[in-house]
Structures are given as C-alpha cells and as structure tokens.
Coordinates of C-alpha atoms and ligand atoms in Angstrom, one line a residue:
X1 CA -14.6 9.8 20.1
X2 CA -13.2 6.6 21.4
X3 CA -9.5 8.0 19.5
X4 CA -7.6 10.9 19.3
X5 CA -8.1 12.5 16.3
X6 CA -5.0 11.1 14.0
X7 CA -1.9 13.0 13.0
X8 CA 0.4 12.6 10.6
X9 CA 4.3 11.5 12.0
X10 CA 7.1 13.0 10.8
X11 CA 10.8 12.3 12.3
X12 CA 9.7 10.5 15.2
X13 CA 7.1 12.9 16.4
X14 CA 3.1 13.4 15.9
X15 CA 2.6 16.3 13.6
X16 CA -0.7 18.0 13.3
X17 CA -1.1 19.1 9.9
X18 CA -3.4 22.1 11.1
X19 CA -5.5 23.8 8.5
X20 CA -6.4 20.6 6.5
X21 CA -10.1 19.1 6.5
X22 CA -10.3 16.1 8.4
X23 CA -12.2 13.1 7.4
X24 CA -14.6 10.9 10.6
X25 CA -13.2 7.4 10.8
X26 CA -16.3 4.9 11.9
X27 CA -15.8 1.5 13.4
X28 CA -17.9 -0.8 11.3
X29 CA -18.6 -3.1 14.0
X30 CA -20.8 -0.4 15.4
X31 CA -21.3 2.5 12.8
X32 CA -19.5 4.7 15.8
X33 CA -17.7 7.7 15.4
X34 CA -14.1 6.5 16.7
X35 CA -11.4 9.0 15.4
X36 CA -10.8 11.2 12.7
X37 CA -8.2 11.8 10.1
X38 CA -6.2 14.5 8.0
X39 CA -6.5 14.7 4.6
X40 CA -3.3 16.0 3.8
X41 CA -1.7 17.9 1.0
X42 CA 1.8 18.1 -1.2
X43 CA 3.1 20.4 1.9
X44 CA 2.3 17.8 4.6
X45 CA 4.0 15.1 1.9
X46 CA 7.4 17.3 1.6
X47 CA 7.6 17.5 5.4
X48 CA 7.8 14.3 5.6
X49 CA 10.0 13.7 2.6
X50 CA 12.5 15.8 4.3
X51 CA 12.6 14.0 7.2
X52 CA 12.9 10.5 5.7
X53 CA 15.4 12.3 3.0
X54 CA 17.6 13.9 6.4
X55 CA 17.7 10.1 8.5
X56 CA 18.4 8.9 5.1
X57 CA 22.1 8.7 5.3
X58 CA 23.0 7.7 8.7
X59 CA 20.4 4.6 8.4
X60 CA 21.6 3.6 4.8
X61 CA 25.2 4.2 6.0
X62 CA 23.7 1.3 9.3
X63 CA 25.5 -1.8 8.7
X64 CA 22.5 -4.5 8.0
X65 CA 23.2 -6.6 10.8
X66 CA 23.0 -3.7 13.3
X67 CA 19.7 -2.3 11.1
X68 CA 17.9 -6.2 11.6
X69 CA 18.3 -5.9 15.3
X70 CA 16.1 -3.1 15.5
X71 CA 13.3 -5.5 14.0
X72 CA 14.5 -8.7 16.0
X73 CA 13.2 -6.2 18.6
X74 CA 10.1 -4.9 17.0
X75 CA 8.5 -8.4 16.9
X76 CA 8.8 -9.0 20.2
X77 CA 6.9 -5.7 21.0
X78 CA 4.3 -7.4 18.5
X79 CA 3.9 -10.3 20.4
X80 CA 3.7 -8.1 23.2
X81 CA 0.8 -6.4 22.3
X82 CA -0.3 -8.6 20.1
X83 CA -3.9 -8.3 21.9
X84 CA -3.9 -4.2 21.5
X85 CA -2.8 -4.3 17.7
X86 CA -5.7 -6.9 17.1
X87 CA -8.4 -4.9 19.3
X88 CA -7.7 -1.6 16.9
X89 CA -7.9 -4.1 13.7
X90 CA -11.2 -5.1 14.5
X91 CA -12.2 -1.7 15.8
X92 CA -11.2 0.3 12.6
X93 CA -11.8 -2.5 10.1
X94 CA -14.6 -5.0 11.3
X95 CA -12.7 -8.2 11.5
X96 CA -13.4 -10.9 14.3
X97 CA -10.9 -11.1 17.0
X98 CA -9.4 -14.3 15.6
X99 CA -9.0 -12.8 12.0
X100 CA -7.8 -9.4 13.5
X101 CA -5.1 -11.7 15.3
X102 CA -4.0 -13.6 12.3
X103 CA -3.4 -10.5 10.6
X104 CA -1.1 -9.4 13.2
X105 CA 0.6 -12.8 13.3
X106 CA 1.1 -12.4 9.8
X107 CA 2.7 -9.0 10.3
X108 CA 5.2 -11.1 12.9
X109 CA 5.9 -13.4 10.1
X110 CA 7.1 -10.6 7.6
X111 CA 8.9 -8.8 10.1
X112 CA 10.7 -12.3 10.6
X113 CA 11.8 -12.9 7.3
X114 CA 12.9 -9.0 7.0
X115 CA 15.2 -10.4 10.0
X116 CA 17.4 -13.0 7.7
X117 CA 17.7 -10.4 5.1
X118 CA 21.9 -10.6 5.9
X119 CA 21.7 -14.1 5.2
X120 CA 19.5 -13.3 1.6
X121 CA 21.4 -10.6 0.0
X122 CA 25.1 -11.2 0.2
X123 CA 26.6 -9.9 -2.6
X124 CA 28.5 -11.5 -5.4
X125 CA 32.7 -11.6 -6.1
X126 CA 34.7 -12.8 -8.8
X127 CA 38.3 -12.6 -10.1
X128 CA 37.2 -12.1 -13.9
X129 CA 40.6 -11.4 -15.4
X130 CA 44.7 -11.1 -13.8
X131 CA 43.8 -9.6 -10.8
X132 CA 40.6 -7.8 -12.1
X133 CA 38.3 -8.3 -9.3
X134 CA 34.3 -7.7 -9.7
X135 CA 31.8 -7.4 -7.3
X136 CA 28.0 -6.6 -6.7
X137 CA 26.1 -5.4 -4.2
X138 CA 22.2 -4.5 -3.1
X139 CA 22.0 -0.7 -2.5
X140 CA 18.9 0.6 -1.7
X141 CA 17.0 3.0 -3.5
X142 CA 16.9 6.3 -1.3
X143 CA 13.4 7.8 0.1
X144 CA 10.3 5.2 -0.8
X145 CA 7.0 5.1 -0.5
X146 CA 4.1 2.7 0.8
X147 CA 0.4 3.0 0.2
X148 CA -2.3 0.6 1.8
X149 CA -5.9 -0.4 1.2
X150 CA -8.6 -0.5 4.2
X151 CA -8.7 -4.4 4.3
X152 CA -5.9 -5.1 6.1
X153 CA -4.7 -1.9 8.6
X154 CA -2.2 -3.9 10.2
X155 CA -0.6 -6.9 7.6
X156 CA -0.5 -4.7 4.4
X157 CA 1.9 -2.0 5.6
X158 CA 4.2 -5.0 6.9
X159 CA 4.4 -6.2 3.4
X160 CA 6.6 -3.2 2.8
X161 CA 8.1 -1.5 6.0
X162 CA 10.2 -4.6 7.6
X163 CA 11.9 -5.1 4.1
X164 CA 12.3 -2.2 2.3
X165 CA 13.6 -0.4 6.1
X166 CA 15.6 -3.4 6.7
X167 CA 17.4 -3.0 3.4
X168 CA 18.4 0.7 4.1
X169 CA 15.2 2.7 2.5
X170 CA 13.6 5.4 4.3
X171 CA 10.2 5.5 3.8
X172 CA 6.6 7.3 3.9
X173 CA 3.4 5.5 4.5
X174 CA 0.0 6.6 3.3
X175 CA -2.3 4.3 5.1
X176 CA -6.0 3.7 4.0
X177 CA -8.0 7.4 5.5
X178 CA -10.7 4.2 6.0
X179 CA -8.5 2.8 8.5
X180 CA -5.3 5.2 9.7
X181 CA -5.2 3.7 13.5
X182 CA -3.1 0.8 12.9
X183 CA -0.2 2.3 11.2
X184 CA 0.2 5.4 14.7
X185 CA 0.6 1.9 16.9
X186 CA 3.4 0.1 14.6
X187 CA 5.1 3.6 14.1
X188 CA 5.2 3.9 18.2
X189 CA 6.3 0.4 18.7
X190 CA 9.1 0.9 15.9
X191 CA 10.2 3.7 17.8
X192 CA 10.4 1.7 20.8
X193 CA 12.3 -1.0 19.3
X194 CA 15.1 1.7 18.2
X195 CA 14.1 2.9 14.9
X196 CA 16.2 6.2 14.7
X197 CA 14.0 8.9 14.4
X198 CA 13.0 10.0 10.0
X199 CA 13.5 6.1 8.8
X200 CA 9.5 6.0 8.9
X201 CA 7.1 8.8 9.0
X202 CA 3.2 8.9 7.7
X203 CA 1.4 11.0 6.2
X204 CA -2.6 10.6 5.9
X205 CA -5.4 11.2 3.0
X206 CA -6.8 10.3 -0.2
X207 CA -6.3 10.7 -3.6
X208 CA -4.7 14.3 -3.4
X209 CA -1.7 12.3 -1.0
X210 CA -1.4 9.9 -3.2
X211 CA -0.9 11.7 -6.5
X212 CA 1.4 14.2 -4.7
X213 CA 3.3 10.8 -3.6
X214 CA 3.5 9.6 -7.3
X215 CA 5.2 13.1 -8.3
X216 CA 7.2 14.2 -5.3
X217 CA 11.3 14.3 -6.9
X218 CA 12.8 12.9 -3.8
X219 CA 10.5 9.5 -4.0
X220 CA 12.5 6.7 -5.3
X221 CA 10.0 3.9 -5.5
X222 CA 6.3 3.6 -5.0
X223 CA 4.6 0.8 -3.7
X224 CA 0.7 0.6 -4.1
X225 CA -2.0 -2.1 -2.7
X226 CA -5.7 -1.1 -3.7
X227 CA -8.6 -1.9 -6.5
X228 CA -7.3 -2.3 -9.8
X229 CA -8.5 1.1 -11.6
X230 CA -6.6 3.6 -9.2
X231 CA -3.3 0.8 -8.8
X232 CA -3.5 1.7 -13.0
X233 CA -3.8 5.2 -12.4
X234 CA -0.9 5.1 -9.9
X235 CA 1.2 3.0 -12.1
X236 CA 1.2 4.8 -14.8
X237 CA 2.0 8.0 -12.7
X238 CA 4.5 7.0 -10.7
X239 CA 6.2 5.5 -13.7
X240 CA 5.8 8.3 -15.7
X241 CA 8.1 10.5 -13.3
X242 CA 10.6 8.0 -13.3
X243 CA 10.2 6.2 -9.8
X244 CA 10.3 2.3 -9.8
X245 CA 6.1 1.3 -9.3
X246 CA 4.6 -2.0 -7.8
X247 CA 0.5 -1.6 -8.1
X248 CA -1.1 -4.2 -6.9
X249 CA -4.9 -3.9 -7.7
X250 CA -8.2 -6.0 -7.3
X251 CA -8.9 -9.6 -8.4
X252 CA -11.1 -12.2 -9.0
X253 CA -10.8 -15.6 -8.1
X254 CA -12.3 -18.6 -9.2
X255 CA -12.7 -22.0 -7.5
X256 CA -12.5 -24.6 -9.9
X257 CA -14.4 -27.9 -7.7
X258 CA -14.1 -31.0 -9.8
X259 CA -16.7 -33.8 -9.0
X260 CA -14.0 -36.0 -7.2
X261 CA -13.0 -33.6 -4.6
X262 CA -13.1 -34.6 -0.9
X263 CA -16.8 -33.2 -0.6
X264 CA -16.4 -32.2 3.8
X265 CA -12.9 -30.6 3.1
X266 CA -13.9 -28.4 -0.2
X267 CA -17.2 -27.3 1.4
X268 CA -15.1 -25.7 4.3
X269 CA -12.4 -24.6 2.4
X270 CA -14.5 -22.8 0.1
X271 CA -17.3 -21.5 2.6
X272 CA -14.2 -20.2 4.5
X273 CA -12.4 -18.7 1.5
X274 CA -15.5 -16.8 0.3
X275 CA -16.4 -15.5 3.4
X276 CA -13.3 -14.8 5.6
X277 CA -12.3 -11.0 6.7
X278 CA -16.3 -10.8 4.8
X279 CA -15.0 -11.8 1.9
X280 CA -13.1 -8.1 1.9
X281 CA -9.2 -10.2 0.4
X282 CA -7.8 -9.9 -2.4
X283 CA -7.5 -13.7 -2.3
X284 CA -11.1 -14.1 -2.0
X285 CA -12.5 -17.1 -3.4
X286 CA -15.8 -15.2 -4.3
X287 CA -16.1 -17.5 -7.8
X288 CA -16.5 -21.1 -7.7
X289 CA -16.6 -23.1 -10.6
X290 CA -18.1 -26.2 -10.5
X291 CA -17.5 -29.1 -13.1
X292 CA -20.1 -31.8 -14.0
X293 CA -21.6 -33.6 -11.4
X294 CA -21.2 -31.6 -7.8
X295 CA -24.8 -30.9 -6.8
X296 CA -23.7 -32.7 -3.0
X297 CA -21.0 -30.1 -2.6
X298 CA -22.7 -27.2 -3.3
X299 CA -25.3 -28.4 -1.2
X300 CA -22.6 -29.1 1.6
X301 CA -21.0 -25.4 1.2
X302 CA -24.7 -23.8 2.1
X303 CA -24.7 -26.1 5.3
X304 CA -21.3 -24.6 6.0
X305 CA -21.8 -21.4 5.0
X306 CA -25.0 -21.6 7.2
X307 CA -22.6 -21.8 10.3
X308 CA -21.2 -18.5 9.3
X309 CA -22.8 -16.4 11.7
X310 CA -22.7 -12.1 11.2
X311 CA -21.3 -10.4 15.1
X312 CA -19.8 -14.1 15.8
X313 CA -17.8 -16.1 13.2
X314 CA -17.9 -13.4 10.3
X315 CA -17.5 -9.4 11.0
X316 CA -18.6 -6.9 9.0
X317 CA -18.0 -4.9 6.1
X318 CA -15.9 -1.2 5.9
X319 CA -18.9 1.0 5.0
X320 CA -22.3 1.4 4.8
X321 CA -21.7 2.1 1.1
X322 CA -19.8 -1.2 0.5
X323 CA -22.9 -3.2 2.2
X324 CA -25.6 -1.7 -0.1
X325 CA -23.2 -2.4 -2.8
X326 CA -22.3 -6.0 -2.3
X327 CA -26.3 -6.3 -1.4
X328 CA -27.1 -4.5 -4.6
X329 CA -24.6 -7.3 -6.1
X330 CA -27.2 -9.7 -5.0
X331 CA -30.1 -8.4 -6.2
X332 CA -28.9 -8.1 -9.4
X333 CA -27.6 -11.6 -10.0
X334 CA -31.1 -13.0 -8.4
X335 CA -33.2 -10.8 -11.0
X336 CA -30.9 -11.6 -13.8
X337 CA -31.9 -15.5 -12.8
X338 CA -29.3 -16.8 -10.5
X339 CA -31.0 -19.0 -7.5
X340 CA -29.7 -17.3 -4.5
X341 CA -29.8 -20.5 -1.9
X342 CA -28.4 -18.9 0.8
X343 CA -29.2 -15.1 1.5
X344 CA -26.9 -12.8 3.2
X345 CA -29.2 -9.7 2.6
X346 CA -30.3 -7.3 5.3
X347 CA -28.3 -8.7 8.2
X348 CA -28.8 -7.4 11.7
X349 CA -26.3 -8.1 14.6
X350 CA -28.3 -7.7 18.0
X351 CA -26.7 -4.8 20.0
X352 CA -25.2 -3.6 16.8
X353 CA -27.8 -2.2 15.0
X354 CA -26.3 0.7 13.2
X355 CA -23.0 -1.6 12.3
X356 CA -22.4 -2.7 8.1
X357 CA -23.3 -6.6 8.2
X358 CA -24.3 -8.4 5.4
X359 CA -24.3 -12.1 6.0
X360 CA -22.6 -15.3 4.1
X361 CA -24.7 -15.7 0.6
X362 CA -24.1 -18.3 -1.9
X363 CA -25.5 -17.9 -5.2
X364 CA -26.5 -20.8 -7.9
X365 CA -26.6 -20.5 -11.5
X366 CA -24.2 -17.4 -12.1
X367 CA -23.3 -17.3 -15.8
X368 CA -20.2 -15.7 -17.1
X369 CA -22.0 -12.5 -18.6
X370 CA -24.0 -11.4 -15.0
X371 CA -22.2 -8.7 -13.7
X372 CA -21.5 -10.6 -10.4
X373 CA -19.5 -12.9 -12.0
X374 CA -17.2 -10.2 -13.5
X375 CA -16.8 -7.4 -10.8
X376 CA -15.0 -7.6 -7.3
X377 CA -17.8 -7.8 -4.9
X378 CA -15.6 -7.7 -2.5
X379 CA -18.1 -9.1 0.0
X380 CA -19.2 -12.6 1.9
X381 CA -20.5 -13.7 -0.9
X382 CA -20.1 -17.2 -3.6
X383 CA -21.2 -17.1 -7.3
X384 CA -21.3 -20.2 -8.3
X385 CA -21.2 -20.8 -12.5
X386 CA -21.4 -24.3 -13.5
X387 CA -19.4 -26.3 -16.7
X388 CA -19.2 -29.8 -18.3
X389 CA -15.4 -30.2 -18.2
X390 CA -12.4 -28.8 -16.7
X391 CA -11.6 -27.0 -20.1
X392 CA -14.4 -24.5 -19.9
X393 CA -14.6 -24.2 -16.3
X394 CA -10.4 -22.6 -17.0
X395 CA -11.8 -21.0 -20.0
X396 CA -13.7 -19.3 -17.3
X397 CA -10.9 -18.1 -14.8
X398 CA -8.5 -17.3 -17.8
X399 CA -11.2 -15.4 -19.4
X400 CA -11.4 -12.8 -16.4
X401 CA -9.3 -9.7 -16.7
X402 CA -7.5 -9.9 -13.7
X403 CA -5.0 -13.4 -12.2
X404 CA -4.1 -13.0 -8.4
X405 CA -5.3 -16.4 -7.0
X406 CA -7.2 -19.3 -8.8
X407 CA -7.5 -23.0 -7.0
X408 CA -8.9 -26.2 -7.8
X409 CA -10.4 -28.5 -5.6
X410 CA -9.6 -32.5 -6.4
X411 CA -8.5 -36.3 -5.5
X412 CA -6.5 -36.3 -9.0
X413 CA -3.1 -35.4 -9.0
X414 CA -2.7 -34.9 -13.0
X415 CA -6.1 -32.6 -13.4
X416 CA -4.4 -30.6 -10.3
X417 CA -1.5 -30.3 -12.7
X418 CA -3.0 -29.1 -15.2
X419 CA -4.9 -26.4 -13.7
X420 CA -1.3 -25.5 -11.8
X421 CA 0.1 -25.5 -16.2
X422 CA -2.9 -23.7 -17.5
X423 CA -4.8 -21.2 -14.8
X424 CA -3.7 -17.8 -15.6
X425 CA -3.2 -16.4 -12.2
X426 CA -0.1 -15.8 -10.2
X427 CA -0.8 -17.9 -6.9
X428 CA -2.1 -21.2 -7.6
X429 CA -4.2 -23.3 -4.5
X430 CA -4.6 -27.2 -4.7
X431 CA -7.7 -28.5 -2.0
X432 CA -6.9 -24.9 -0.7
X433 CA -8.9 -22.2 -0.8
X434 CA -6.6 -19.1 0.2
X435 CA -3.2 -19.6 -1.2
X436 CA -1.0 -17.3 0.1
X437 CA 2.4 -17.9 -0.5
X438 CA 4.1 -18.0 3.1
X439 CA 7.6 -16.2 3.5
X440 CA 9.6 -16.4 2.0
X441 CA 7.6 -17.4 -0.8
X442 CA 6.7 -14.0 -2.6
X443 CA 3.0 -12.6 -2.8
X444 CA 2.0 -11.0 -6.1
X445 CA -1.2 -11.9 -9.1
X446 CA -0.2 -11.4 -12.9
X447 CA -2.5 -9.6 -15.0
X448 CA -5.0 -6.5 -13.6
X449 CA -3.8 -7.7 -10.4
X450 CA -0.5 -6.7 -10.4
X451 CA 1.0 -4.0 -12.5
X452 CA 5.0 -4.0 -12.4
X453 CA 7.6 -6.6 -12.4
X454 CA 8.2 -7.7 -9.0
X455 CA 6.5 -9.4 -6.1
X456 CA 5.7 -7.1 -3.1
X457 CA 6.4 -9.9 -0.6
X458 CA 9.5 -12.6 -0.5
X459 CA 12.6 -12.7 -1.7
X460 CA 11.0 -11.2 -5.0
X461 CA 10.9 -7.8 -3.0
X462 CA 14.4 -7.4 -2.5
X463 CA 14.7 -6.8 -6.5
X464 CA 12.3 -3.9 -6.0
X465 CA 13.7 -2.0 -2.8
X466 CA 17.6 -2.6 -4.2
X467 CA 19.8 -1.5 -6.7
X468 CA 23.0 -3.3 -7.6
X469 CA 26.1 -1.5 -7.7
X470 CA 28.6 -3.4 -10.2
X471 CA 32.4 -2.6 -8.9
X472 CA 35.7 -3.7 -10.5
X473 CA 39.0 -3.1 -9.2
X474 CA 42.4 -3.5 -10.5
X475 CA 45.5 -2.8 -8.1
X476 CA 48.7 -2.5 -9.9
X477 CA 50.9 -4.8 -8.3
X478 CA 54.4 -2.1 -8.5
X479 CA 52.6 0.1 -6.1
X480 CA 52.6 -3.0 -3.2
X481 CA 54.4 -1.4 -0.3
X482 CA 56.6 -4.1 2.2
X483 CA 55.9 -2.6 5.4
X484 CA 59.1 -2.0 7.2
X485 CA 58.8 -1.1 11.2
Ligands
NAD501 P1 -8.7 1.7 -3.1 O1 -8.1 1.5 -4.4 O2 -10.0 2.4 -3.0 O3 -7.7 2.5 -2.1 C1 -6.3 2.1 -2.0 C2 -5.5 3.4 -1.7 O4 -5.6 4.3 -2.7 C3 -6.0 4.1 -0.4 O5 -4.8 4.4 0.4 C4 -6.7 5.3 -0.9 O6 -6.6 6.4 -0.1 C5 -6.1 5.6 -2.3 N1 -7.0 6.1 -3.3 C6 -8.3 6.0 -3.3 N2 -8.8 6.6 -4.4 C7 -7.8 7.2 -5.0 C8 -7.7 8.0 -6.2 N3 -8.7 8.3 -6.9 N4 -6.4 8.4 -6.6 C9 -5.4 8.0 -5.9 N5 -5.4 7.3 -4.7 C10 -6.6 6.9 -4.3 O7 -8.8 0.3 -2.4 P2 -9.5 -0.1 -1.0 O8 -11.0 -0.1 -1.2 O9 -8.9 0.6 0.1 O10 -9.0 -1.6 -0.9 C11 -9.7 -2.7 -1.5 C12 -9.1 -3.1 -2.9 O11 -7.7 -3.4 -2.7 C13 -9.7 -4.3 -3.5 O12 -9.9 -4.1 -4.8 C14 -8.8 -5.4 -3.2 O13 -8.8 -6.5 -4.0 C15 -7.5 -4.7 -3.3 N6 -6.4 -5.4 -2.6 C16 -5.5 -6.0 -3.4 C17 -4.5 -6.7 -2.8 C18 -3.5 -7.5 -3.7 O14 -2.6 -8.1 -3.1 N7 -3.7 -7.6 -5.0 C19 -4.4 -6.8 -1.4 C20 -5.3 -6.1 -0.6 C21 -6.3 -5.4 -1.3

C-alpha cells in the first residue's frame, strides 16, 4: 500500500481503533489498493467526544483574535504544500491535478474568510431604558460535528472546520471512508499552525459512525454534505435528539440555453459544467434545457465536449460501481430513445487500465419522464431536453424535486431576470455554468438539496455554529464608590 493504513485522531494524536474491520481505500486513477480505513463504532465516537468536550473550555474561553491567528497560520502551511494536499486529492478521489489544486485553493479561500470572523460578528449594545444596558453576543454551541461526501476530500471539510473552530466550537469530523487521506494531512497541518490539542479530532466509517454521531448527548450541532436520501435520514435524526442539523443532499441542475446566447461561450461553459471533477459536484450542470431554436450550440457543446479527454483533461470516477452506474444511465436513456451524440461509454486510459473512466457524453432528446433526466447521475455526462419557450423549459427545473443550482444562458438582460425571479433553486448562474457563491457569499440549495435553515458556507454559517446570549444590566447608581487614595 502506497499509505499507512488510516487512524482515527483524537486530542492531537493518531489513535488506532484496534479491533474494528477496516475497509481498502482504492485510488480511482488506477484501481490500486492505496490505504485502508477503520470503520469505527459509538466507542471510537465517545473517545473522541471526550477529547473535543475536555479542550472545549480553554479554546472557547480563547479570545477570537488570538483563536484567528492560529488559521492566519494554517493557510500559509496550505500554500505551502499546496502541491502535497492536491497530489492526495487526485490520488484518493480521481481529480486532475488542476481540479485537485482548485479544490485546495478553495480550501485557502474559506480558511480566509474564517480569518475576518472578528470583524463579522461583533456583538450588539444599547441603552434601552435609564441606565438599563443590553447587549448580545455569538457564543458558540459546545462540541459539533462535520460529515463529508467523497467528492471533495479536501474543500468540503473546510466548509466547516475554519468557521465553526474559529468561532470557539470543538469539533469531530467523519470524512467520506471513500476518501479519509485528506482530512490526516489538514489535521497535521492544523496542529502545526497551533491548534491546541482536542479542538479537532476524526473519527472514520460509515453509516454506523454517522448514526452514532446523530445521537451522541454531548454533540451540539451536526453538519452533513452527502446525496439527498441519507442527508433526510440524518436530518431527521439529528433533529430528533435535539442537536441543531444542516443536511445538504444531492441535486439536479438544469441549464436553461435560450437561442440568443453567445453560442462559443455557452458551449464551454456548459461542456465544462457538466463534465468538471467528472461531473461528480453538486453543482453539476448535468441537465441542459434548450429553448426553441439552438441546434448550433448543441452541436458546438459536442465539439467541446470532444476536447474533454479521460487520463488528460477529465479524471475519473470514485468506483467501479459509480462507472457501471452512470454507464447504465446511458444505456437506458439511449434505449428509451434519447440520441446519444457523443458517447462516453467504455473508456480506457492507456497505462491505466484497471482505473474507473467513463468519458464526456452528451445526450439529445432526453424527455422529462426518462429516468436520466430525474436522477443524479452524478457522472460526465449532459441530458439535453428540449422546449418551445422559456416557460416550459422553468417548468422543467422547478418541476424537479430538488433546487441547489439552476443557470441560464443568454444576451437578454430581462429573460435573465426572470429566470433569477422564477427558477426554484438556491444559487442562481447567468452565462455561468457553476455558480458558486464566493466568500463570503454563503453556499446552500433550497429544496431536497438542503434540509435546515442555514447556509453551510458565508456569513449564513455563523447563525448555525453561534448562539446569542442576550444580557441586560442595571447598576444602581447609590452603590458608585469615589475612590479615595
Ligand atoms: P453519501 O450520502 O453516500 O455519503 C455522505 C456521507 O454519509 C459519508 O460520510 C458516508 O459515510 C455517510 N453515509 C453513507 N451511507 C450512510 C447511511 N446509510 N447512513 C448514514 N450515513 C451514511 O454521499 P457521497 O456519495 O459521499 O457524495 C455524493 C453526494 O453528495 C451527491 O449526491 C452529491 O450531490 C452530494 N453533495 C452535495 C453537496 C451540496 O452542497 N449539496 C456537496 C457535495 C456533495
């Protein structure tokens, strides 16, 4: 194995959770064995609960200003090995190099913004009667909880541990058992930057972790990333016992291309946003809608998307299961009478013959009741449905159960508005295919995409990981002492 087996880390140390069945962790680039990883139980959960519990009051007790300069110091080690963080990436999850990168640049980006946290959550003062004074503050919540998806090993825990760390939480990470080598590098780096020792520990596994997570006493919040039927199933039990839940689940988003769109920059805007990370996002553009007349676009997307090469511009998918799925996906829509004009099927990398590649597909005539136009494919892969008018094609998108992204593609300001006024998804793209909100602009869908009421990103998070404490103080004005030497 190219990895020491993983362990778990609890107060600042590996901890081999000895005992538990392990699970082989496979670089999809290569189908190699690389590492392998504890599934751990409710006992490896409560060791680390303790520890995050013990550091708990010394680090909440940190003044914020002193707690920020730990991460000030953290992204500098991420630029410093900025190169090693990308390398594991690709190694555990298939990306290329430059997507790997961009990931960890992203991670550099969140940790930045968890940096100005003094300057975003001052609290609030006011005389409200004769010498009554009130005031609020953000406290946080006490021991929380962060649980990751395989598609991004190194960006989705940063969605969580710079904020919700920064703003006094202690917290336990379950990364993705698909992809647990990330999360042992940013844990070593954080200790290198300072991080006292409990503030962040790990624990690894599957569902048996997580479900322990959602009911452990001493877990204040939960926050989830992952396909929509378990973020439901977490939601709900999280909730259930009490703790304060963010699930953010699958989607489905759909391209809306309108005949008087720039025809070069939509075809490489959507070619990209269907096909980047192999379509494996959340904010996937794997649906495109196209309205009226657009037959020269879609023929411009398959030259694109021709360009889109499997072992050079696109990387591969997680699992061998995930490529005969998305490839089953195919199939399907092409029997049901689709017109698949550009076949991703069956892709082979040179030198990398046992790794999961399926190549960039683009598929015509997708109507609404094919089952690739309802399901996450989750995969390089465009359905393309076509409409008459605008009206039908958001008919369409609003029709679909779940609302992270949707985008439209157009020279016309007021049909861009009206997609902004009537798409029913929570992040909104104009001429751009992947519209992730930027810090500190919040991330979060609406609908099957998101359960509970705040952002995971932004300044939307710091609702999630706080709690205001409301204080109002009265002096009596006899009991003034005049200091005498
Ligand atoms: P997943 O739901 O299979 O797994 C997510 C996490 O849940 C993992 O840590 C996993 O160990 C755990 N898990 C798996 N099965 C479980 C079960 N039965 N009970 C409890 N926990 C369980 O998701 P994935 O395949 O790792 O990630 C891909 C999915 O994540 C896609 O649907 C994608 O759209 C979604 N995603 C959404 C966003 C977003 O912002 N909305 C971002 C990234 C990924």
């Amino acid at each position: 194995m190219k990895y020491p087996a993983i362990q778990n880390y609890v107060g600042g140390q590996p901890a081999n959770d000895s005992g538990t069945a392990t699970m082989d962790v496979f670089s999809p680039l290569t189908g190699a064995l690389i590492s392998t990883v504890p599934l751990s139980g409710a006992a490896a959960l409560d060791a680390a609960v303790q520890a995050a519990k013990a550091a708990y009051p010394a680090w909440s007790a940190t003044p914020i200003k002193e707690r920020v300069q730990i991460f000030y110091r953290y992204k500098t080690l991420l630029e410093r090995d900025m190169k090693a963080l990308a390398d594991l990436v690709r190694e555990e999850n298939g990306k290329t190099y430059d997507e790997a990168r961009a990931e960890v640049e992203k991670a550099i980006e969140l940790t930045e913004f968890a940096c100005s946290m003094p300057q975003l959550i001052q609290g609030e003062f006011l005389e409200v009667s004769k010498g009554v004074e009130a005031r609020v503050e953000r406290k946080p919540l006490g021991v929380v909880a962060s649980i990751a998806p395989f598609n991004f090993p190194n960006m989705v825990p940063h969605w969580t541990i710079p904020n919700a760390i920064v703003l006094g939480n202690t917290m336990v990470l379950k990364p993705s058992e698909q992809v647990p080598l990330s999360a042992v590098k940013i844990a070593e780096l954080l200790k290198e930057a300072g991080l006292p020792d409990g503030v962040l520990n790990i624990v690894n596994g599957d569902k048996q972790i997580v479900e322990a997570i959602c009911d452990h006493p001493d877990i204040q919040a939960v926050s989830f990333v992952g396909s929509t039927k378990i973020a439901k199933v977490v939601y709900i039990r999280a909730t259930s016992n009490l703790k304060r839940c963010v699930a953010l689940g699958g989607a489905k988003n759909h391209l809306m291309v309108l005949p008087d769109a720039h025809p070069e920059m939509t075809a490489s805007n959507v070619a990209a946003s269907m096909s980047g990370c192999a379509g494996q996002r959340c904010m996937a553009g794997s649906t495109m809608v196209g309205v009226g007349a657009i037959d020269g676009i879609v023929a411009k997307i398959v030259e694109e998307a021709k360009k889109i090469v499997p072992g050079q511009n696109l990387g591969s998918v997680i699992s061998k299961e995930a490529k005969e799925r998305i490839e089953q996906h195919i199939t399907e829509a092409e029997a049901a009478g689709a017109k698949v004009l550009l076949d991703g099927r069956n892709a082979v990398v040179p030198g990398h013959e046992d790794g999961y590649y399926v190549g960039a597909t683009v598929i015509d005539y997708v109507t609404p009741d094919m089952r690739i136009a309802q399901e996450e494919v989750f995969g390089p892969v465009l359905a393309i449905m076509r409409t008459s008018t605008l009206d039908e094609a958001l008919a369409i998108e609003n029709a679909n159960p779940y609302g992270n992204a949707a985008a439209v593609f157009t020279a016309s300001g007021s049909s861009a508005r009206y997609v902004m006024d009537h798409a029913n998804a929570g992040m909104i793209g104009v001429n751009i295919g992947v519209p992730v909100p930027r810090e500190p602009f919040s991330f979060g869908g609406w609908n099957d995409s998101k359960f509970g009421a705040c952002d995971i990103t932004g300044k939307s998070s710091i609702e999630f990981w706080t709690q205001l404490k409301k204080t109002t103080t009265k002096w009596n004005p006899e009991s003034r002492v005049n200091w005498m030497s």
